[in-house]
Structure formats: C-alpha cells, structure tokens
Amino acid sequence: MYFSLDVLRARQGDCLMLHYGTEDRPRLMLIDGGPATVYAKSLEPRLQRLRAARERAGLLDTADPLPVDVVLVSHIDDDHIRGILDLTHEQRRRAAGLRLAVTSLWHNSFDDLLSTKPDELTSGFGTASILAGTDANLFAGVEIGDSEEEAAAQAVLASVPQGRTLRDDAADLGWKPNHKFKGKLILTSPDVAPVDLSGVAITVAGPMQKELQALQDMHDQWLRQRKNDGTRPTASAMLAAFVDKSVPNLSSIVLLAECGDKTMLLTGDARGDKIIEGLEMSGKLAKGETLHVDILKVPHHGSDNDVETSFFERITADHYVFSGNGDYGNPERATLQMLLDARGADDAYTIHLTYPIEEIDAGRKADWVKQQAKEANRAKPPKGGVRPDWSAQEQGLAALFADNPKLAAKVQIVGDGKPHLIDLLDKVVF
C-alpha cells in the first residue's frame, strides 16, 4: 500500500502530489501547481516520469493517459493556481505529449464562494492580462501601496479571473467539480464525515463558514464604497481583516489525510489558529489536547504571520515540509525558531526545505533590502521605524542552523529535478 507525499520545487508556491493505492493500482492526487514556470520546470517532467514508469510496469498502454483521481487547488493565489492553469491549457490543446485522465477538480472558486458575483471586483482590472503574462495594467485605477501585504493583495486579486478560467477549463475537460462533496463547496463543519478516496480517509478541516462570510463581507464592503463615493480603496484595504492581511488565505482548503495509522495534514495557506479551530470543529483534535501527524505541510510557506509557537506545540509531526525559495521572506527564520522552541532539537523529526539554505537566504535578503527601501521612502515611516540592514547572523537561516547543529542535521533539501518522496507505507519507486 502506498501513502507518500511527493514534494516538488515550486518557487514561492506549493506543488505536491499524494501517492496512494497499491502496486498494481497506484493512485494520484495533485495538490496545487505553484506559480509561473513551475509546471514546465517541475510538475510536467515529474508527471511524464510517472507515466513512463507505469507504462514500463505494464500498468498503462502506450496510448493511455495517466490517471489522476483529484486535482486540488487549495485557494485563489497565483502561487498555487497558475501551474494548474498551465496544465489545463496543455490538456485543452489535446497535446500528443503528456495526457491526463483526471476524475475531479477540488476547488472553491471565488465566484462560488460568494453569493454575489465578483464581476464588479475585477471590472477595469484587465483581468485577462495576468494570463497573458502582462500584468502591468492589472490594477489600473486602483491605488496600490508598497507594503508586502499590498503586494500579496495584488496577487490575490489577480487570481480571481484565474479561478474562473480554471473552472471553465475543468468543465471543458470533463473534470467533475468537487466530486465526493456532491459538487458543493468544500467546507468543514462539526464532526464532518470523512470522504473515502480509494482507501484514504479525507477529513476537511478548513475553511469554515465564517471565513467564507469574511470573504463575502470584504467583497460587499468594496461594492458599497465604490457605489457610495466612487473611490477605490487600496488593495490591502480590501483584504486586510486578519493578521496575515489576506481573507482569501483563510478560505484555503485544509485536509487531514489518513491511511491506516498514518496521517498527513495539508494546510495550503491557512492560518495556524484557524487550522486548529477547524480540526477541533471536525472532531479530529480535542480542545486543549495535541495532535500528532506523520507529515505537516507548514502553512503559508513558513510565514511567521500565520503561526505561533503554540501551533507547533498543539500539532506535532515527524516531517515538516516548508515550501518556499525566500521570496516574500519565506520560509521565515522566526517560524523555524518557533518549531525549535516547541519541539527542541533532541526530538526525532525531519525538516524538508524545497531549496538549498543559501538560495533561500539569498531570496530572503533580496526581499529584506527591497522592503527596507520601501519603508525608507514612505512619507510616513512605519511604526517602529525602518528595519535595520540585513544581518546574516541575525536574519539568516544558515546562521540559525549553524548555531543549532542538531537542528541542521534534521534538514533535507528537495533536489532540482529529482523526486523527493516522504514514504509513510511502501516505498514509491516511480
């Protein structure tokens, strides 16, 4: 029996595959596709490799497509959805190369999340431009600030039309929308029943209805303001309601996958306290108790806006997957410090990073310097003043690991173009 997580390099985004099933009938679930270039560089070659291996094993004939049970897009962010759009574009072309036979798309599109349609939100934003790769005028007429939060808000708004395109592509390809959920939104609720995915029990631990209501309220506020005074609030003002400044992140699908006594917690970009609340609501975590899983996909690429030390105390794991290349500062040193504070260095666990530490630090430094310059150029200095110059000793991941050699010994790096599998049952050899 297979139950393995396949971790791919996805720049600042997520791209994962869940392998399950048996040797004579292996199954596959694709989880997010990363931002631009990830499909061509990481995902397509990996899928091609899988298909070729199954053909060699006599499981597929030459003309057969590669079966995929589920394509899951956790939420509407470019760094999760864009690679899947690249995939659907190729599939719609009916290309002779890689062909997939996908049963279902699991995704809560922005349109489906709202009771009022978001046409007004995207009108005038050049909604097709991001798909064409020219997003300079994407927010024409909208005041965009220079903070990291506002940059994230831009990405979220850009993903609204991407979600529509994905839904249309899936319909054209015959992928069943939210199959196993009767075509309805994927939500958690008190003691929600797990769905069976060929021997894997999937429990939805997020989003919750109130997070979707927050998304609706944000949209309605935007409409009222435009109607009443004709102004357009900044992108961050449209999305700022929680610590991580992104209501859509709180609508991220969170899944607890179980096979026998093995478990994976797949968190998308959800916030740590909301993940815990969703696990409690679904009956998978008792209030005040802890939950141990075999694999934890660390929320939001290891952003320290989304977790606290208490999150790593309540949810412990044998394997922690941090997906990020340093862009937007992720994974943050502070988050790894939280993990260290919660678990210590003597516990047995593994940290999986999708890029080499020095490469992540280079990206984090570049982002630090960029944000420092923006802070210095603001008319009104940020609260607490402009951040100091980058210090490799104070801010670098390399220094944290150098100071904590036992922690450094727990790190595994996803190789460039090489499969990186975390096998919980039988070893996946393709």
XYZ file of C-alpha atoms in Angstrom:
430
model
C 0.000 0.000 0.000
C 1.300 3.435 -0.927
C 0.827 6.557 1.175
C 3.512 9.050 0.199
C 3.877 12.791 -0.259
C 5.827 13.901 -3.329
C 7.309 17.386 -2.734
C 8.241 19.448 -5.799
C 10.165 22.689 -6.101
C 7.600 25.430 -6.672
C 9.482 28.719 -6.243
C 7.494 30.734 -3.666
C 4.443 28.478 -4.023
C 3.193 24.945 -3.353
C 3.224 21.903 -5.609
C 2.687 18.477 -4.074
C 1.453 15.042 -5.081
C -0.166 12.427 -2.870
C 0.529 8.828 -3.902
C -1.753 6.108 -2.553
C -3.327 2.850 -3.687
C -1.486 -0.387 -4.406
C 1.365 -1.551 -6.593
C -0.967 -2.904 -9.254
C -3.323 0.075 -8.993
C -1.418 3.185 -7.897
C -3.487 6.331 -7.366
C -2.570 10.014 -7.541
C -3.805 13.325 -6.159
C -2.218 16.563 -7.383
C -2.166 19.387 -4.815
C -1.558 22.912 -6.191
C 0.715 23.757 -9.097
C 2.894 26.671 -7.995
C 3.339 29.990 -9.853
C 4.567 30.608 -13.415
C 7.301 28.288 -14.778
C 6.702 25.583 -12.153
C 4.562 23.442 -14.448
C 7.172 23.352 -17.205
C 10.193 23.015 -14.922
C 8.939 20.739 -12.147
C 5.425 19.390 -12.482
C 5.227 18.291 -16.128
C 8.573 16.414 -16.041
C 7.525 14.642 -12.847
C 4.173 13.598 -14.351
C 5.930 12.426 -17.511
C 8.274 10.335 -15.377
C 5.361 8.774 -13.512
C 3.537 7.936 -16.714
C 6.621 6.365 -18.296
C 7.251 4.275 -15.161
C 3.690 2.961 -15.176
C 3.937 2.088 -18.841
C 7.175 0.185 -18.187
C 5.440 -1.663 -15.349
C 2.678 -2.748 -17.722
C 0.046 -0.657 -15.916
C -0.589 1.582 -18.948
C -0.551 1.021 -22.676
C 1.315 3.454 -24.909
C -1.820 5.412 -25.818
C -3.256 5.508 -22.278
C -3.399 8.790 -20.330
C -2.031 8.989 -16.784
C -4.929 8.572 -14.316
C -5.276 11.294 -11.665
C -8.097 10.948 -9.155
C -8.091 14.543 -7.923
C -6.545 17.878 -8.794
C -6.812 20.065 -5.690
C -6.302 23.834 -5.818
C -6.329 24.920 -2.192
C -7.309 28.559 -2.792
C -7.116 31.501 -5.192
C -3.473 32.573 -5.079
C -1.283 32.732 -8.162
C 1.462 30.746 -6.442
C -0.941 27.816 -6.082
C -3.202 28.031 -9.127
C -1.012 29.197 -12.031
C 0.752 25.881 -12.607
C -2.595 24.085 -12.702
C -3.800 26.572 -15.328
C -0.689 25.795 -17.369
C -1.593 22.122 -17.052
C -5.223 22.618 -18.127
C -4.075 24.761 -21.057
C -1.919 21.885 -22.269
C -4.712 19.371 -21.747
C -7.193 21.508 -23.693
C -4.759 21.633 -26.589
C -5.029 17.827 -26.640
C -1.254 17.766 -26.916
C 0.272 14.480 -28.034
C 2.789 14.532 -25.172
C 1.529 14.282 -21.621
C -2.148 13.342 -21.346
C -4.021 13.006 -18.087
C -7.317 11.357 -17.208
C -8.474 13.476 -14.263
C -11.609 12.436 -12.413
C -12.266 15.525 -10.310
C -11.229 19.085 -9.531
C -11.452 20.086 -5.871
C -11.513 23.865 -5.637
C -13.669 26.605 -4.125
C -13.524 29.283 -6.815
C -14.013 32.925 -5.854
C -17.265 33.009 -7.821
C -18.609 30.013 -5.942
C -17.522 31.337 -2.550
C -19.584 34.499 -2.952
C -23.339 34.801 -3.027
C -22.845 37.957 -5.097
C -20.698 37.525 -8.158
C -17.331 39.290 -8.182
C -17.612 40.906 -11.621
C -17.591 44.331 -10.006
C -14.416 43.486 -8.117
C -12.466 42.648 -11.248
C -14.011 45.076 -13.707
C -11.468 47.530 -15.030
C -8.558 45.486 -13.739
C -7.527 43.980 -17.075
C -8.493 40.539 -15.856
C -7.051 38.659 -18.811
C -3.661 40.322 -18.648
C -2.163 38.109 -15.983
C -2.935 35.030 -18.019
C -1.142 36.632 -20.937
C 1.846 37.328 -18.698
C 1.491 41.125 -18.941
C 0.103 42.334 -15.656
C 1.399 45.927 -15.677
C -2.125 47.317 -16.029
C -3.810 44.688 -13.925
C -4.815 47.222 -11.296
C -5.243 50.302 -13.469
C -7.093 52.932 -11.477
C -6.575 51.160 -8.157
C -4.262 52.702 -5.594
C -1.646 50.086 -4.764
C 0.650 50.645 -1.807
C 4.209 49.420 -1.441
C 3.976 47.033 1.502
C 4.417 43.265 1.380
C 0.769 42.921 2.381
C -0.400 45.039 -0.538
C 1.759 43.046 -2.936
C 0.091 39.906 -1.609
C -3.299 41.559 -2.074
C -2.477 42.246 -5.720
C -1.665 38.579 -6.239
C -4.948 37.512 -4.664
C -6.995 39.872 -6.825
C -5.128 38.666 -9.881
C -6.218 35.143 -9.029
C -9.934 35.932 -9.225
C -10.092 35.589 -13.023
C -7.673 32.662 -12.828
C -10.217 30.770 -10.740
C -12.874 31.362 -13.371
C -10.568 30.138 -16.106
C -9.736 27.019 -14.104
C -13.419 26.252 -13.574
C -14.130 26.675 -17.297
C -11.114 24.569 -18.275
C -12.163 21.799 -15.900
C -15.682 21.780 -17.346
C -14.296 21.537 -20.881
C -12.043 18.645 -19.858
C -14.835 16.809 -18.064
C -13.319 17.040 -14.582
C -16.094 16.630 -12.022
C -16.280 19.687 -9.734
C -15.795 18.868 -6.037
C -16.590 15.222 -6.626
C -17.136 13.406 -3.309
C -18.699 16.631 -1.992
C -21.753 16.433 -4.280
C -20.478 19.407 -6.262
C -20.878 21.723 -3.267
C -18.319 23.926 -1.530
C -15.601 22.105 0.368
C -16.121 23.186 3.988
C -15.638 21.819 7.465
C -18.468 21.542 9.955
C -18.968 19.998 13.395
C -17.914 16.332 13.247
C -17.773 16.381 9.447
C -17.710 12.864 7.994
C -14.508 11.844 6.172
C -14.761 11.032 2.479
C -13.184 7.872 1.144
C -10.626 8.255 -1.625
C -9.732 4.683 -2.569
C -8.662 3.690 0.922
C -7.564 7.135 2.108
C -9.911 8.930 4.519
C -10.025 12.672 3.806
C -11.349 14.973 6.538
C -11.912 18.627 5.651
C -10.524 20.830 8.447
C -10.998 24.149 6.668
C -12.285 26.504 5.578
C -15.134 27.216 7.960
C -18.320 29.008 7.008
C -17.361 32.146 8.941
C -14.178 32.518 6.882
C -16.258 32.469 3.730
C -18.535 35.050 5.322
C -15.493 37.260 5.914
C -14.689 36.956 2.224
C -18.267 37.910 1.368
C -18.150 40.869 3.760
C -14.903 42.106 2.199
C -16.459 41.949 -1.241
C -19.656 43.700 -0.110
C -17.655 46.457 1.577
C -15.778 47.030 -1.661
C -19.031 47.310 -3.598
C -20.584 49.730 -1.099
C -17.588 52.011 -1.099
C -17.430 52.161 -4.881
C -21.172 52.811 -5.115
C -21.312 55.445 -2.373
C -18.346 57.648 -3.148
C -16.863 56.339 -6.373
C -13.478 55.711 -4.782
C -11.410 52.585 -4.934
C -9.719 51.507 -1.698
C -6.183 50.181 -1.766
C -5.727 46.501 -2.471
C -4.628 45.868 1.104
C -7.679 47.673 2.480
C -9.879 45.281 0.544
C -8.170 42.261 2.043
C -6.939 43.364 5.467
C -9.061 41.797 8.157
C -6.756 39.322 9.861
C -3.131 39.115 10.950
C -1.875 37.770 7.627
C -3.773 40.513 5.731
C -5.473 38.082 3.386
C -9.030 36.923 3.875
C -8.734 34.539 0.880
C -5.890 32.703 2.641
C -8.358 31.947 5.399
C -10.618 30.324 2.806
C -7.822 27.863 1.993
C -8.849 24.206 1.900
C -7.226 22.202 4.720
C -7.260 18.406 4.527
C -6.320 15.699 7.006
C -5.500 12.554 5.011
C -5.391 9.219 6.851
C -4.392 5.763 5.655
C -4.320 3.135 8.376
C -2.498 4.747 11.280
C -0.580 7.211 9.077
C -1.631 10.846 8.651
C -0.829 13.956 6.606
C -2.073 17.464 7.350
C -2.200 19.550 4.151
C -2.736 23.191 5.070
C -2.422 25.382 1.970
C -2.030 28.983 3.156
C -4.436 28.709 6.090
C -3.604 30.405 9.388
C -2.420 28.265 12.269
C -5.112 29.149 14.795
C -7.811 28.569 12.176
C -6.333 25.158 11.335
C -6.543 24.189 14.989
C -10.095 25.530 15.210
C -11.073 23.552 12.115
C -9.510 20.357 13.470
C -11.420 20.846 16.721
C -14.664 21.501 14.846
C -14.215 18.401 12.696
C -13.649 16.244 15.785
C -10.014 15.448 14.958
C -8.479 17.464 17.803
C -9.892 17.739 21.317
C -9.788 21.174 22.909
C -6.582 21.630 24.872
C -5.110 18.406 23.503
C -2.398 17.773 20.941
C -2.458 16.032 17.577
C 0.471 14.128 16.121
C 0.648 13.639 12.356
C 3.281 11.970 10.263
C 3.541 14.848 7.789
C 2.688 18.525 8.296
C 2.792 20.846 5.307
C 3.710 24.009 7.214
C 1.118 26.712 6.495
C 1.786 29.572 4.065
C 5.343 28.631 3.137
C 6.574 29.125 6.694
C 5.392 32.714 7.074
C 5.639 33.898 10.679
C 2.390 35.853 10.193
C 0.428 32.609 10.163
C 1.727 30.539 13.063
C 2.873 30.889 16.659
C 4.955 28.577 18.830
C 1.706 27.213 20.280
C 0.736 25.888 16.827
C 3.798 23.633 16.776
C 3.026 22.591 20.365
C -0.567 21.613 19.560
C 0.264 19.892 16.251
C 3.454 17.849 16.153
C 4.837 15.872 13.229
C 7.575 13.523 12.129
C 8.048 15.513 8.913
C 7.684 19.271 8.416
C 7.509 20.487 4.796
C 8.465 24.124 4.181
C 7.735 25.148 0.582
C 9.426 28.420 -0.411
C 12.511 29.875 -2.069
C 12.990 33.040 0.002
C 10.651 35.288 -1.978
C 8.460 37.365 0.356
C 10.854 36.263 3.118
C 9.522 32.699 3.300
C 10.283 30.432 4.976
C 10.936 32.859 7.824
C 13.682 32.262 10.334
C 11.217 33.149 13.102
C 8.977 30.231 12.081
C 11.824 27.740 12.253
C 12.717 29.202 15.635
C 9.124 28.603 16.760
C 9.423 24.974 15.690
C 12.712 24.664 17.582
C 11.215 26.282 20.685
C 8.216 23.935 20.575
C 9.992 20.651 19.801
C 13.584 21.222 20.829
C 16.496 19.739 18.928
C 16.548 16.323 20.589
C 13.126 15.139 19.363
C 13.126 12.950 16.253
C 11.699 14.850 13.267
C 12.758 15.916 9.780
C 12.571 19.356 8.143
C 12.090 19.368 4.364
C 13.102 22.542 2.503
C 12.362 22.888 -1.198
C 15.541 24.872 -1.967
C 19.095 24.983 -0.579
C 19.506 27.113 2.527
C 21.905 29.548 0.870
C 19.481 30.059 -2.020
C 16.593 30.690 0.366
C 18.702 33.192 2.319
C 19.648 34.996 -0.903
C 15.957 35.393 -1.731
C 15.133 36.465 1.803
C 17.928 39.040 1.794
C 16.781 40.486 -1.547
C 13.243 40.801 -0.189
C 14.539 42.364 3.048
C 16.520 45.002 1.149
C 13.557 45.778 -1.117
C 11.198 46.216 1.815
C 13.756 48.314 3.679
C 13.988 50.698 0.706
C 10.207 50.976 0.501
C 9.968 51.737 4.208
C 12.651 54.406 3.928
C 10.850 56.081 1.025
C 7.453 56.286 2.671
C 6.149 59.731 3.505
C 5.223 58.424 6.935
C 7.771 55.993 8.435
C 6.358 52.631 9.506
C 5.558 52.030 13.135
C 8.779 51.016 14.825
C 10.914 52.729 12.202
C 12.722 51.474 9.127
C 14.099 47.970 9.522
C 17.884 47.713 10.058
C 20.319 46.491 7.419
C 20.197 42.790 6.685
C 22.373 40.771 9.039
C 23.172 37.213 8.013
C 23.784 36.390 11.673
C 20.517 37.912 12.883
C 18.211 37.117 9.970
C 19.769 34.238 8.023
C 18.579 30.636 8.148
C 22.179 29.491 7.688
C 23.174 31.179 10.945
C 20.233 29.602 12.798
C 21.282 26.140 11.645
C 24.967 26.861 12.328
C 24.067 27.804 15.897
C 21.911 24.676 16.247
C 23.777 21.759 14.646
C 21.249 19.190 15.901
C 18.513 21.105 14.097
C 20.665 21.364 10.967
C 21.080 17.582 10.978
C 17.299 17.241 10.590
C 17.188 19.158 7.281
C 16.619 17.519 3.908
C 16.653 19.545 0.676
C 14.423 18.807 -2.306
C 16.743 18.231 -5.254
C 16.446 20.045 -8.569
C 14.625 17.677 -10.937
C 14.861 14.758 -8.525
C 11.839 13.088 -6.896
C 11.547 13.892 -3.186
C 9.187 11.399 -1.594
C 8.177 11.057 2.027
C 7.027 7.439 2.211
C 4.777 6.518 5.143
C 3.959 2.993 3.934
C 5.535 1.130 1.000
C 8.242 2.996 -0.850
C 7.203 4.671 -4.104
C 9.767 3.746 -6.734
C 8.468 5.727 -9.718
